[in-house]
Structures are given as structure tokens and as C-alpha cells.
PDB file of C-alpha atoms in Angstrom:
ATOM      1  CA  MET A 194       3.508   2.528 -21.948  1.00 95.00           C
ATOM      2  CA  ARG A 195      -0.296   2.305 -21.745  1.00 97.00           C
ATOM      3  CA  ILE A 196      -1.218   1.667 -18.119  1.00 98.00           C
ATOM      4  CA  LEU A 197      -4.568   0.795 -16.592  1.00 98.00           C
ATOM      5  CA  LEU A 198      -4.772   2.054 -12.991  1.00 97.00           C
ATOM      6  CA  THR A 199      -7.332   0.984 -10.405  1.00 97.00           C
ATOM      7  CA  GLY A 200      -7.470   2.657  -6.984  1.00 93.00           C
ATOM      8  CA  GLY A 201      -6.030   5.914  -8.303  1.00 91.00           C
ATOM      9  CA  CYS A 202      -8.409   7.899  -6.098  1.00 88.00           C
ATOM     10  CA  GLY A 203      -7.029   6.224  -2.966  1.00 91.00           C
ATOM     11  CA  PHE A 204      -4.235   7.077  -0.566  1.00 95.00           C
ATOM     12  CA  ILE A 205      -1.330   5.699  -2.621  1.00 96.00           C
ATOM     13  CA  GLY A 206      -2.968   6.480  -5.962  1.00 94.00           C
ATOM     14  CA  LYS A 207      -3.044  10.228  -5.410  1.00 93.00           C
ATOM     15  CA  TYR A 208       0.757  10.229  -4.963  1.00 97.00           C
ATOM     16  CA  LEU A 209       1.262   7.824  -7.853  1.00 97.00           C
ATOM     17  CA  LEU A 210      -0.606   9.772 -10.529  1.00 94.00           C
ATOM     18  CA  PRO A 211       1.917  12.627 -10.993  1.00 94.00           C
ATOM     19  CA  LEU A 212       4.708  10.029 -11.285  1.00 97.00           C
ATOM     20  CA  LEU A 213       3.065   8.425 -14.317  1.00 96.00           C
ATOM     21  CA  ASP A 214       3.620  11.490 -16.520  1.00 94.00           C
ATOM     22  CA  LYS A 215       5.666   9.480 -19.037  1.00 94.00           C
ATOM     23  CA  HIS A 216       2.839   7.019 -19.630  1.00 97.00           C
ATOM     24  CA  GLN A 217      -0.609   7.076 -21.190  1.00 97.00           C
ATOM     25  CA  THR A 218      -2.825   6.069 -18.279  1.00 97.00           C
ATOM     26  CA  MET A 219      -6.491   5.099 -17.974  1.00 96.00           C
ATOM     27  CA  MET A 220      -7.668   5.453 -14.396  1.00 95.00           C
ATOM     28  CA  VAL A 221     -10.776   3.702 -13.148  1.00 94.00           C
ATOM     29  CA  GLY A 222     -12.378   5.030  -9.970  1.00 87.00           C
ATOM     30  CA  ARG A 223     -15.668   5.249  -8.096  1.00 84.00           C
ATOM     31  CA  ARG A 224     -15.563   8.936  -7.188  1.00 78.00           C
ATOM     32  CA  ASP A 225     -15.752  12.238  -9.096  1.00 76.00           C
ATOM     33  CA  PHE A 226     -12.233  13.250 -10.001  1.00 72.00           C
ATOM     34  CA  GLU A 227     -10.991  16.438 -11.637  1.00 71.00           C
ATOM     35  CA  GLY A 228      -7.704  18.149 -12.428  1.00 68.00           C
ATOM     36  CA  LEU A 229      -5.849  15.222 -13.973  1.00 78.00           C
ATOM     37  CA  GLN A 230      -2.803  15.753 -16.138  1.00 83.00           C
ATOM     38  CA  ASP A 231      -3.142  15.473 -19.882  1.00 87.00           C
ATOM     39  CA  ASN A 232      -1.752  11.948 -20.159  1.00 92.00           C
ATOM     40  CA  ILE A 233      -4.428  10.479 -17.902  1.00 92.00           C
ATOM     41  CA  SER A 234      -7.997   9.629 -18.926  1.00 93.00           C
ATOM     42  CA  TYR A 235     -10.546   8.962 -16.200  1.00 92.00           C
ATOM     43  CA  VAL A 236     -13.350   6.441 -16.325  1.00 92.00           C
ATOM     44  CA  GLN A 237     -15.801   6.543 -13.444  1.00 90.00           C
ATOM     45  CA  GLY A 238     -16.906   3.070 -12.483  1.00 90.00           C
ATOM     46  CA  ASN A 239     -16.421   0.154 -10.127  1.00 91.00           C
ATOM     47  CA  ILE A 240     -14.402  -2.906 -11.038  1.00 92.00           C
ATOM     48  CA  SER A 241     -17.037  -4.915  -9.144  1.00 91.00           C
ATOM     49  CA  ASN A 242     -19.189  -4.095 -12.173  1.00 92.00           C
ATOM     50  CA  LEU A 243     -16.528  -4.919 -14.704  1.00 94.00           C
ATOM     51  CA  LEU A 244     -18.978  -5.568 -17.565  1.00 93.00           C
ATOM     52  CA  GLU A 245     -19.686  -1.814 -17.654  1.00 93.00           C
ATOM     53  CA  LEU A 246     -15.971  -1.056 -18.150  1.00 95.00           C
ATOM     54  CA  GLU A 247     -14.725  -3.844 -20.406  1.00 96.00           C
ATOM     55  CA  GLU A 248     -15.294  -2.149 -23.758  1.00 96.00           C
ATOM     56  CA  LYS A 249     -13.496   1.042 -22.736  1.00 96.00           C
ATOM     57  CA  ILE A 250     -10.584  -0.889 -21.225  1.00 97.00           C
ATOM     58  CA  LYS A 251     -10.342  -3.131 -24.277  1.00 96.00           C
ATOM     59  CA  ALA A 252     -10.299  -0.123 -26.590  1.00 96.00           C
ATOM     60  CA  PHE A 253      -7.518   1.421 -24.506  1.00 97.00           C
ATOM     61  CA  SER A 254      -5.558  -1.857 -24.841  1.00 96.00           C
ATOM     62  CA  PRO A 255      -3.360  -1.558 -21.719  1.00 97.00           C
ATOM     63  CA  GLU A 256       0.156  -2.925 -21.834  1.00 97.00           C
ATOM     64  CA  ALA A 257       0.321  -2.903 -18.044  1.00 97.00           C
ATOM     65  CA  CYS A 258      -2.079  -2.671 -15.108  1.00 98.00           C
ATOM     66  CA  ILE A 259      -1.442  -1.265 -11.636  1.00 98.00           C
ATOM     67  CA  HIS A 260      -4.163  -2.742  -9.444  1.00 98.00           C
ATOM     68  CA  LEU A 261      -4.417  -0.906  -6.124  1.00 97.00           C
ATOM     69  CA  ALA A 262      -8.211  -0.981  -5.597  1.00 96.00           C
ATOM     70  CA  TRP A 263      -9.531  -2.725  -2.498  1.00 96.00           C
ATOM     71  CA  GLU A 264     -12.850  -1.317  -1.431  1.00 92.00           C
ATOM     72  CA  GLY A 265     -13.972  -0.821   2.175  1.00 91.00           C
ATOM     73  CA  ILE A 266     -10.719  -0.635   4.151  1.00 89.00           C
ATOM     74  CA  PRO A 267     -10.581  -0.695   7.224  1.00 90.00           C
ATOM     75  CA  ASP A 268     -13.483  -3.125   6.992  1.00 94.00           C
ATOM     76  CA  TYR A 269     -11.739  -6.509   6.901  1.00 94.00           C
ATOM     77  CA  SER A 270     -14.883  -8.620   7.255  1.00 96.00           C
ATOM     78  CA  LEU A 271     -15.416 -11.782   5.238  1.00 97.00           C
ATOM     79  CA  SER A 272     -18.094 -10.218   3.063  1.00 96.00           C
ATOM     80  CA  THR A 273     -15.920  -7.236   2.138  1.00 96.00           C
ATOM     81  CA  CYS A 274     -12.839  -9.426   1.482  1.00 97.00           C
ATOM     82  CA  LEU A 275     -14.898 -11.753  -0.718  1.00 97.00           C
ATOM     83  CA  LYS A 276     -16.330  -8.841  -2.707  1.00 96.00           C
ATOM     84  CA  ASN A 277     -12.846  -7.467  -3.409  1.00 97.00           C
ATOM     85  CA  PHE A 278     -11.370 -10.918  -4.071  1.00 98.00           C
ATOM     86  CA  ASN A 279     -14.056 -11.764  -6.637  1.00 97.00           C
ATOM     87  CA  ALA A 280     -13.752  -8.376  -8.358  1.00 97.00           C
ATOM     88  CA  SER A 281      -9.975  -8.754  -8.613  1.00 97.00           C
ATOM     89  CA  ILE A 282     -10.204 -12.285  -9.985  1.00 97.00           C
ATOM     90  CA  ARG A 283     -12.622 -11.149 -12.706  1.00 97.00           C
ATOM     91  CA  LEU A 284     -10.259  -8.282 -13.539  1.00 97.00           C
ATOM     92  CA  PHE A 285      -7.286 -10.638 -13.763  1.00 97.00           C
ATOM     93  CA  ASP A 286      -9.173 -12.987 -16.038  1.00 96.00           C
ATOM     94  CA  PHE A 287     -10.206 -10.078 -18.291  1.00 97.00           C
ATOM     95  CA  LEU A 288      -6.656  -8.692 -18.486  1.00 97.00           C
ATOM     96  CA  ASN A 289      -5.422 -12.144 -19.358  1.00 96.00           C
ATOM     97  CA  LYS A 290      -7.922 -12.420 -22.228  1.00 95.00           C
ATOM     98  CA  ILE A 291      -7.094  -9.013 -23.756  1.00 96.00           C
ATOM     99  CA  GLY A 292      -3.367  -9.636 -23.624  1.00 94.00           C
ATOM    100  CA  CYS A 293      -2.148  -7.184 -20.968  1.00 96.00           C
ATOM    101  CA  LYS A 294       1.517  -8.136 -20.533  1.00 95.00           C
ATOM    102  CA  THR A 295       2.398  -6.808 -17.054  1.00 96.00           C
ATOM    103  CA  ILE A 296       0.198  -6.732 -13.928  1.00 97.00           C
ATOM    104  CA  PHE A 297       1.218  -5.138 -10.624  1.00 98.00           C
ATOM    105  CA  SER A 298      -1.166  -5.915  -7.765  1.00 98.00           C
ATOM    106  CA  ALA A 299      -1.070  -4.663  -4.183  1.00 98.00           C
ATOM    107  CA  GLY A 300      -0.431  -7.186  -1.446  1.00 97.00           C
ATOM    108  CA  THR A 301       0.133  -6.609   2.282  1.00 97.00           C
ATOM    109  CA  CYS A 302       2.916  -7.238   4.770  1.00 97.00           C
ATOM    110  CA  TRP A 303       0.268  -8.921   6.937  1.00 96.00           C
ATOM    111  CA  GLU A 304       0.826 -11.923   4.710  1.00 97.00           C
ATOM    112  CA  TYR A 305       3.903 -12.581   6.867  1.00 97.00           C
ATOM    113  CA  GLY A 306       1.573 -13.341   9.755  1.00 94.00           C
ATOM    114  CA  ASN A 307       3.381 -13.704  13.113  1.00 92.00           C
ATOM    115  CA  LEU A 308       6.943 -13.784  11.786  1.00 94.00           C
ATOM    116  CA  ASN A 309       9.510 -11.672  13.619  1.00 94.00           C
ATOM    117  CA  GLY A 310      12.598  -9.806  12.431  1.00 95.00           C
ATOM    118  CA  GLN A 311      13.598  -9.066   8.870  1.00 97.00           C
ATOM    119  CA  VAL A 312      11.329 -10.830   6.381  1.00 97.00           C
ATOM    120  CA  HIS A 313      12.216 -11.941   2.869  1.00 97.00           C
ATOM    121  CA  GLU A 314       9.802 -12.580   0.009  1.00 97.00           C
ATOM    122  CA  SER A 315      10.523 -16.300   0.199  1.00 95.00           C
ATOM    123  CA  ASP A 316       9.696 -16.614   3.915  1.00 95.00           C
ATOM    124  CA  THR A 317       6.791 -18.889   4.839  1.00 88.00           C
ATOM    125  CA  PRO A 318       4.138 -17.025   6.867  1.00 84.00           C
ATOM    126  CA  THR A 319       2.322 -18.334   9.930  1.00 80.00           C
ATOM    127  CA  ASP A 320      -1.100 -17.548  11.449  1.00 88.00           C
ATOM    128  CA  MET A 321      -2.351 -15.005   8.926  1.00 94.00           C
ATOM    129  CA  ASN A 322      -5.528 -13.000   9.591  1.00 95.00           C
ATOM    130  CA  LEU A 323      -8.504 -13.163   7.236  1.00 96.00           C
ATOM    131  CA  PHE A 324      -7.501 -10.129   5.151  1.00 97.00           C
ATOM    132  CA  ALA A 325      -3.964 -11.464   4.622  1.00 97.00           C
ATOM    133  CA  SER A 326      -5.307 -14.922   3.775  1.00 96.00           C
ATOM    134  CA  MET A 327      -7.572 -13.482   1.088  1.00 97.00           C
ATOM    135  CA  LYS A 328      -4.709 -11.422  -0.308  1.00 97.00           C
ATOM    136  CA  THR A 329      -2.533 -14.539  -0.400  1.00 96.00           C
ATOM    137  CA  GLY A 330      -5.317 -16.430  -2.139  1.00 96.00           C
ATOM    138  CA  LEU A 331      -5.542 -13.645  -4.724  1.00 97.00           C
ATOM    139  CA  LYS A 332      -1.799 -13.795  -5.313  1.00 97.00           C
ATOM    140  CA  LEU A 333      -1.900 -17.553  -5.881  1.00 96.00           C
ATOM    141  CA  SER A 334      -4.924 -17.208  -8.173  1.00 96.00           C
ATOM    142  CA  GLY A 335      -3.218 -14.482 -10.147  1.00 96.00           C
ATOM    143  CA  GLN A 336      -0.136 -16.625 -10.611  1.00 95.00           C
ATOM    144  CA  SER A 337      -2.285 -19.466 -11.938  1.00 94.00           C
ATOM    145  CA  ILE A 338      -4.159 -17.207 -14.361  1.00 94.00           C
ATOM    146  CA  PHE A 339      -1.163 -15.387 -15.778  1.00 93.00           C
ATOM    147  CA  ASN A 340       1.502 -18.100 -15.852  1.00 86.00           C
ATOM    148  CA  SER A 341      -0.303 -19.968 -18.624  1.00 75.00           C
ATOM    149  CA  ASN A 342       0.179 -17.010 -20.985  1.00 79.00           C
ATOM    150  CA  ALA A 343       3.638 -15.969 -19.749  1.00 82.00           C
ATOM    151  CA  ILE A 344       2.239 -12.667 -18.438  1.00 92.00           C
ATOM    152  CA  ASN A 345       4.508 -10.887 -15.934  1.00 95.00           C
ATOM    153  CA  PHE A 346       2.664 -10.849 -12.581  1.00 97.00           C
ATOM    154  CA  ILE A 347       4.134  -8.680  -9.795  1.00 97.00           C
ATOM    155  CA  TRP A 348       2.864  -8.796  -6.244  1.00 98.00           C
ATOM    156  CA  GLY A 349       3.870  -5.653  -4.344  1.00 98.00           C
ATOM    157  CA  ARG A 350       3.854  -6.513  -0.666  1.00 98.00           C
ATOM    158  CA  PHE A 351       3.380  -3.129   1.035  1.00 98.00           C
ATOM    159  CA  PHE A 352       4.411  -2.538   4.635  1.00 98.00           C
ATOM    160  CA  PHE A 353       2.971   0.221   6.845  1.00 98.00           C
ATOM    161  CA  ILE A 354       2.379   3.193   4.584  1.00 98.00           C
ATOM    162  CA  TYR A 355       1.839   6.581   6.185  1.00 98.00           C
ATOM    163  CA  GLY A 356       1.774  10.253   5.186  1.00 98.00           C
ATOM    164  CA  PRO A 357      -0.516  13.209   4.537  1.00 97.00           C
ATOM    165  CA  GLY A 358      -3.985  12.017   3.602  1.00 95.00           C
ATOM    166  CA  GLN A 359      -3.992   8.703   5.458  1.00 95.00           C
ATOM    167  CA  ARG A 360      -7.019   7.531   7.435  1.00 93.00           C
ATOM    168  CA  GLU A 361      -7.769   9.426  10.633  1.00 92.00           C
ATOM    169  CA  THR A 362      -7.794   6.149  12.589  1.00 91.00           C
ATOM    170  CA  SER A 363      -4.199   5.368  11.617  1.00 94.00           C
ATOM    171  CA  LEU A 364      -1.436   5.642  14.224  1.00 94.00           C
ATOM    172  CA  ILE A 365      -0.002   9.075  13.387  1.00 95.00           C
ATOM    173  CA  PRO A 366      -3.273  10.986  12.859  1.00 96.00           C
ATOM    174  CA  SER A 367      -4.859   9.412  15.925  1.00 94.00           C
ATOM    175  CA  CYS A 368      -1.844  10.273  18.117  1.00 93.00           C
ATOM    176  CA  PHE A 369      -1.919  13.796  16.715  1.00 94.00           C
ATOM    177  CA  GLN A 370      -5.598  14.270  17.593  1.00 93.00           C
ATOM    178  CA  THR A 371      -5.045  12.789  21.072  1.00 92.00           C
ATOM    179  CA  PHE A 372      -2.166  15.175  21.800  1.00 91.00           C
ATOM    180  CA  LYS A 373      -4.284  18.074  20.490  1.00 90.00           C
ATOM    181  CA  ALA A 374      -6.933  17.098  23.015  1.00 89.00           C
ATOM    182  CA  GLU A 375      -4.206  17.309  25.701  1.00 84.00           C
ATOM    183  CA  LYS A 376      -4.345  13.589  26.351  1.00 86.00           C
ATOM    184  CA  ILE A 377      -1.796  10.779  26.122  1.00 84.00           C
ATOM    185  CA  PRO A 378      -2.397   8.080  23.471  1.00 86.00           C
ATOM    186  CA  GLU A 379      -3.297   4.626  24.767  1.00 84.00           C
ATOM    187  CA  LEU A 380      -0.964   2.227  22.985  1.00 85.00           C
ATOM    188  CA  LYS A 381      -1.828  -1.479  23.227  1.00 82.00           C
ATOM    189  CA  ASN A 382       1.799  -2.496  22.792  1.00 85.00           C
ATOM    190  CA  PRO A 383       4.212   0.435  22.562  1.00 88.00           C
ATOM    191  CA  ASN A 384       7.109  -1.964  21.931  1.00 89.00           C
ATOM    192  CA  ALA A 385       5.515  -3.453  18.790  1.00 92.00           C
ATOM    193  CA  VAL A 386       7.891  -3.091  15.848  1.00 94.00           C
ATOM    194  CA  ASN A 387       6.620  -2.065  12.393  1.00 96.00           C
ATOM    195  CA  ASP A 388       8.170  -1.048   9.071  1.00 98.00           C
ATOM    196  CA  PHE A 389       6.857   2.456   8.309  1.00 98.00           C
ATOM    197  CA  ILE A 390       7.253   3.681   4.729  1.00 98.00           C
ATOM    198  CA  TYR A 391       6.377   7.165   3.524  1.00 98.00           C
ATOM    199  CA  VAL A 392       3.595   7.137   0.935  1.00 98.00           C
ATOM    200  CA  LEU A 393       5.558   8.978  -1.774  1.00 98.00           C
ATOM    201  CA  ASP A 394       8.393   6.469  -1.459  1.00 98.00           C
ATOM    202  CA  ALA A 395       5.873   3.655  -1.896  1.00 98.00           C
ATOM    203  CA  ALA A 396       4.431   5.359  -5.027  1.00 98.00           C
ATOM    204  CA  LYS A 397       7.923   5.778  -6.491  1.00 98.00           C
ATOM    205  CA  ALA A 398       8.616   2.082  -5.836  1.00 98.00           C
ATOM    206  CA  ILE A 399       5.596   1.137  -7.969  1.00 98.00           C
ATOM    207  CA  VAL A 400       6.852   3.225 -10.882  1.00 98.00           C
ATOM    208  CA  ASN A 401      10.348   1.790 -10.622  1.00 97.00           C
ATOM    209  CA  ILE A 402       8.957  -1.736 -10.551  1.00 98.00           C
ATOM    210  CA  ILE A 403       6.560  -1.243 -13.482  1.00 96.00           C
ATOM    211  CA  GLU A 404       9.277   0.334 -15.612  1.00 96.00           C
ATOM    212  CA  ALA A 405      11.965  -2.236 -14.806  1.00 94.00           C
ATOM    213  CA  PRO A 406      12.377  -5.033 -17.392  1.00 87.00           C
ATOM    214  CA  ASN A 407      12.909  -8.089 -15.188  1.00 86.00           C
ATOM    215  CA  VAL A 408      10.840  -7.725 -12.013  1.00 94.00           C
ATOM    216  CA  SER A 409       8.326 -10.486 -11.261  1.00 94.00           C
ATOM    217  CA  GLY A 410       6.749 -12.333  -8.365  1.00 96.00           C
ATOM    218  CA  VAL A 411       6.539 -11.002  -4.810  1.00 97.00           C
ATOM    219  CA  VAL A 412       8.399  -7.763  -4.017  1.00 98.00           C
ATOM    220  CA  ASN A 413       8.695  -6.175  -0.570  1.00 98.00           C
ATOM    221  CA  ILE A 414       7.957  -2.430  -0.487  1.00 98.00           C
ATOM    222  CA  GLY A 415       8.929  -0.944   2.865  1.00 98.00           C
ATOM    223  CA  SER A 416      11.553   1.189   4.561  1.00 98.00           C
ATOM    224  CA  GLY A 417      13.663  -1.845   5.479  1.00 97.00           C
ATOM    225  CA  LYS A 418      13.976  -0.491   9.059  1.00 96.00           C
ATOM    226  CA  PRO A 419      12.245  -1.501  12.323  1.00 96.00           C
ATOM    227  CA  THR A 420      10.547   1.269  14.308  1.00 96.00           C
ATOM    228  CA  LYS A 421       8.715   0.859  17.598  1.00 94.00           C
ATOM    229  CA  VAL A 422       5.231   2.280  17.951  1.00 93.00           C
ATOM    230  CA  ILE A 423       6.309   4.203  21.049  1.00 91.00           C
ATOM    231  CA  ASP A 424       9.168   5.792  19.070  1.00 93.00           C
ATOM    232  CA  VAL A 425       6.671   7.029  16.473  1.00 94.00           C
ATOM    233  CA  CYS A 426       4.602   8.457  19.315  1.00 92.00           C
ATOM    234  CA  LYS A 427       7.645  10.207  20.777  1.00 91.00           C
ATOM    235  CA  ILE A 428       8.607  11.689  17.392  1.00 94.00           C
ATOM    236  CA  ILE A 429       5.085  13.099  17.060  1.00 94.00           C
ATOM    237  CA  SER A 430       5.180  14.545  20.581  1.00 91.00           C
ATOM    238  CA  LYS A 431       8.560  16.124  19.907  1.00 91.00           C
ATOM    239  CA  LYS A 432       7.283  17.777  16.725  1.00 91.00           C
ATOM    240  CA  MET A 433       4.304  19.063  18.734  1.00 91.00           C
ATOM    241  CA  ASN A 434       6.462  20.128  21.729  1.00 87.00           C
ATOM    242  CA  ILE A 435       4.724  17.691  24.112  1.00 82.00           C
ATOM    243  CA  THR A 436       6.551  15.542  26.667  1.00 74.00           C
ATOM    244  CA  VAL A 437       5.666  11.828  26.720  1.00 63.00           C
ATOM    245  CA  LYS A 438       6.892   9.444  29.381  1.00 59.00           C
ATOM    246  CA  SER A 439       8.306   6.239  27.893  1.00 50.00           C
ATOM    247  CA  PRO A 440       6.999   2.953  29.267  1.00 47.00           C
ATOM    248  CA  THR A 441       9.405   0.763  31.130  1.00 45.00           C
ATOM    249  CA  SER A 442      10.295  -2.681  29.809  1.00 43.00           C
ATOM    250  CA  GLU A 443       8.338  -4.271  32.640  1.00 45.00           C
ATOM    251  CA  ASP A 444       5.127  -2.533  31.625  1.00 53.00           C
ATOM    252  CA  PHE A 445       4.749  -4.176  28.247  1.00 53.00           C
ATOM    253  CA  SER A 446       5.846  -7.211  26.267  1.00 58.00           C
ATOM    254  CA  GLU A 447       9.215  -7.279  24.570  1.00 64.00           C
ATOM    255  CA  SER A 448       9.648  -5.945  21.043  1.00 71.00           C
ATOM    256  CA  ILE A 449       7.946  -8.082  18.396  1.00 86.00           C
ATOM    257  CA  GLY A 450       7.271  -7.420  14.739  1.00 93.00           C
ATOM    258  CA  PHE A 451       8.929  -7.536  11.370  1.00 96.00           C
ATOM    259  CA  TRP A 452      10.456  -5.299   8.720  1.00 97.00           C
ATOM    260  CA  ALA A 453      11.257  -5.693   5.039  1.00 98.00           C
ATOM    261  CA  ASP A 454      14.295  -7.209   3.399  1.00 98.00           C
ATOM    262  CA  LEU A 455      14.726  -4.857   0.429  1.00 98.00           C
ATOM    263  CA  SER A 456      17.473  -6.751  -1.353  1.00 98.00           C
ATOM    264  CA  LYS A 457      15.212  -7.892  -4.238  1.00 98.00           C
ATOM    265  CA  ILE A 458      13.777  -4.466  -5.165  1.00 98.00           C
ATOM    266  CA  ASP A 459      17.210  -2.887  -4.739  1.00 97.00           C
ATOM    267  CA  GLN A 460      18.923  -5.377  -7.048  1.00 96.00           C
ATOM    268  CA  GLN A 461      16.182  -5.409  -9.691  1.00 96.00           C
ATOM    269  CA  THR A 462      15.216  -1.726  -9.838  1.00 97.00           C
ATOM    270  CA  GLY A 463      17.746   0.319  -7.828  1.00 96.00           C
ATOM    271  CA  TRP A 464      14.868   1.784  -5.774  1.00 98.00           C
ATOM    272  CA  ALA A 465      15.493   2.740  -2.151  1.00 97.00           C
ATOM    273  CA  PRO A 466      13.315   4.788   0.273  1.00 98.00           C
ATOM    274  CA  GLU A 467      14.349   8.434   0.497  1.00 98.00           C
ATOM    275  CA  VAL A 468      12.252   9.799   3.383  1.00 98.00           C
ATOM    276  CA  SER A 469      13.225   8.938   6.965  1.00 97.00           C
ATOM    277  CA  VAL A 470      10.545   8.246   9.568  1.00 97.00           C
ATOM    278  CA  GLU A 471      11.373  11.519  11.324  1.00 96.00           C
ATOM    279  CA  GLU A 472      11.057  13.580   8.153  1.00 97.00           C
ATOM    280  CA  GLY A 473       7.938  11.740   7.024  1.00 98.00           C
ATOM    281  CA  ILE A 474       6.220  12.263  10.362  1.00 97.00           C
ATOM    282  CA  LYS A 475       7.191  15.943  10.300  1.00 96.00           C
ATOM    283  CA  MET A 476       5.512  16.377   6.885  1.00 97.00           C
ATOM    284  CA  THR A 477       2.454  14.420   8.027  1.00 97.00           C
ATOM    285  CA  ILE A 478       2.081  16.530  11.176  1.00 96.00           C
ATOM    286  CA  ALA A 479       2.453  19.721   9.112  1.00 95.00           C
ATOM    287  CA  SER A 480      -0.351  18.550   6.850  1.00 96.00           C
ATOM    288  CA  LEU A 481      -2.576  17.699   9.807  1.00 95.00           C
ATOM    289  CA  GLU A 482      -1.952  21.129  11.340  1.00 93.00           C
ATOM    290  CA  GLU A 483      -2.787  22.792   8.030  1.00 91.00           C
ATOM    291  CA  ASN A 484      -6.046  20.858   7.730  1.00 86.00           C
ATOM    292  CA  LEU A 485      -7.169  22.065  11.156  1.00 77.00           C
TER     293      LEU A 485
END
């Protein structure tokens, strides 16, 4: 399969690239990039300036596109969201015109808003933030663009991805640095529940989805398990041989949050996460220690 990949230089993309060894892949990215495997060609550029890339993409004639690019994270301001939204819409329109048959685009679990408990792709969200609203708008726009030509549009709704190489401000790296400084992390709500999925598992899910014959629409990509923020903190402290006192139930609000229903991706691709939170955190901590 000929696959166009955007965002291959990013956190998920770096884990995804080695898994695409069976496919001819054209990767578009903004940074200098070396050491790619033979089946991958690299085009340096920005999809915000799509006109500069159109001829090369058209000549490549992709059968599928994996669209992961979203510039500026963790800047979720209106201007940044609009820039990414507009760039993605122009890309979708271009892919539609050149006859790309399958498009996988990255969504976010934040699209579920303030829902609690296990969430299914068909659930109706409430009170989304700006970033999630823009992602939802992109999903709806993509559906409108591609449905007219019977193009398979897949919206991968990622939950909380972690692992070696994630942003320093993310939960695990920030807790690690705080413990290294012999301090205790300040957690706004230790009882908050999230669905943490190891980055390599997320990358494998993309490949399974893109290679499966019948996947379409919204697909949850998570661990399918709820984990409290304080429990992540305690796992990190255990790996670092540091004792952390657990907050009492009176100190903070009760557990709130959501986690993924994985029945759709399981039934349609057979994919399931392989790395437990404990093992994933262990590998992430080992990487952080090595980078010191």
C-alpha cells in the first residue's frame, strides 16, 4: 500500500514509522530527518503550505493517508487550532480530488467532554473544550468531504498516550523531575481517572486499522482501563524507590473521568493493548534516567 504520512516526526510518528515496513510511505514533515528505512521517502515541508507539496504527493499517488500532524501542541489557543483546522481541511480536499481511498485522521478523547465512566464511539459528548470542539468540527467536515466519493474516513480517537519521548510537561516526565528534585508532585486532582495507553500500542493500533478491510468512522484507541492520576504517581515513586503518602478521600473530590470502550477496534481488527501501565511507566522512567 502507498501511504502518505503527516506528523511522522512527532511523538506517535516515530514509533509508527518502523511498523510501516510493508508499505511504500511518503512522509511529510517540518524538521530535518535522517536514517529512514528504504521504503520511506521524506519530503520536508508544512501542510499549511500545501501548494508546495501537491505535485510530489500527486506523483506519489497515495492509496491511504495517516494524518497525525497538529502543529503547536500544547498550545490550544484559537489561532493555533484554526491554523491546524484549515490546513487539515485543505489536505482533505486535496486527497479527495486525487482519489486517495482511505484516510486515517487523529482525534482526541477530549471530544467526550465531561462524560464519566466507559465511553463508546456513539456516546454524545458534553461541554467540550476549544481543542476538542475544533477536532470534532474537523471530523464532521472530513465526513462531508469524503462521503460524497465513498472514501473510507477513519477517525482515531486517541486517549492519554505516554511513553519515552513524550513532552516534559506531561504527567510522567514532570513527576519524575519533581521526584529527582526531592519534592512531591502537586496534583490538582489525584483521584482523576484517565485512560493511559503506551505509545507503541497506539502506533500498532494505527497499523492494524489502516490494514483492516472494513474499519470506518470513529474508533477508540486506548487501554480500555481506568487509572487514577495518584496511582500513576505511586507507580513512578515505586520505580524510583521514593515513598509517597496517598491523599485521603476527604482531601480531594471523588474519582471522575472516562476510559475507552474497545469493543469496536477489537471486533474489526483484533487489536488489543499489550503493555500494562506498570510496564509502560517502567520503560518511560528508564528512558528518562538514560537521558539524564
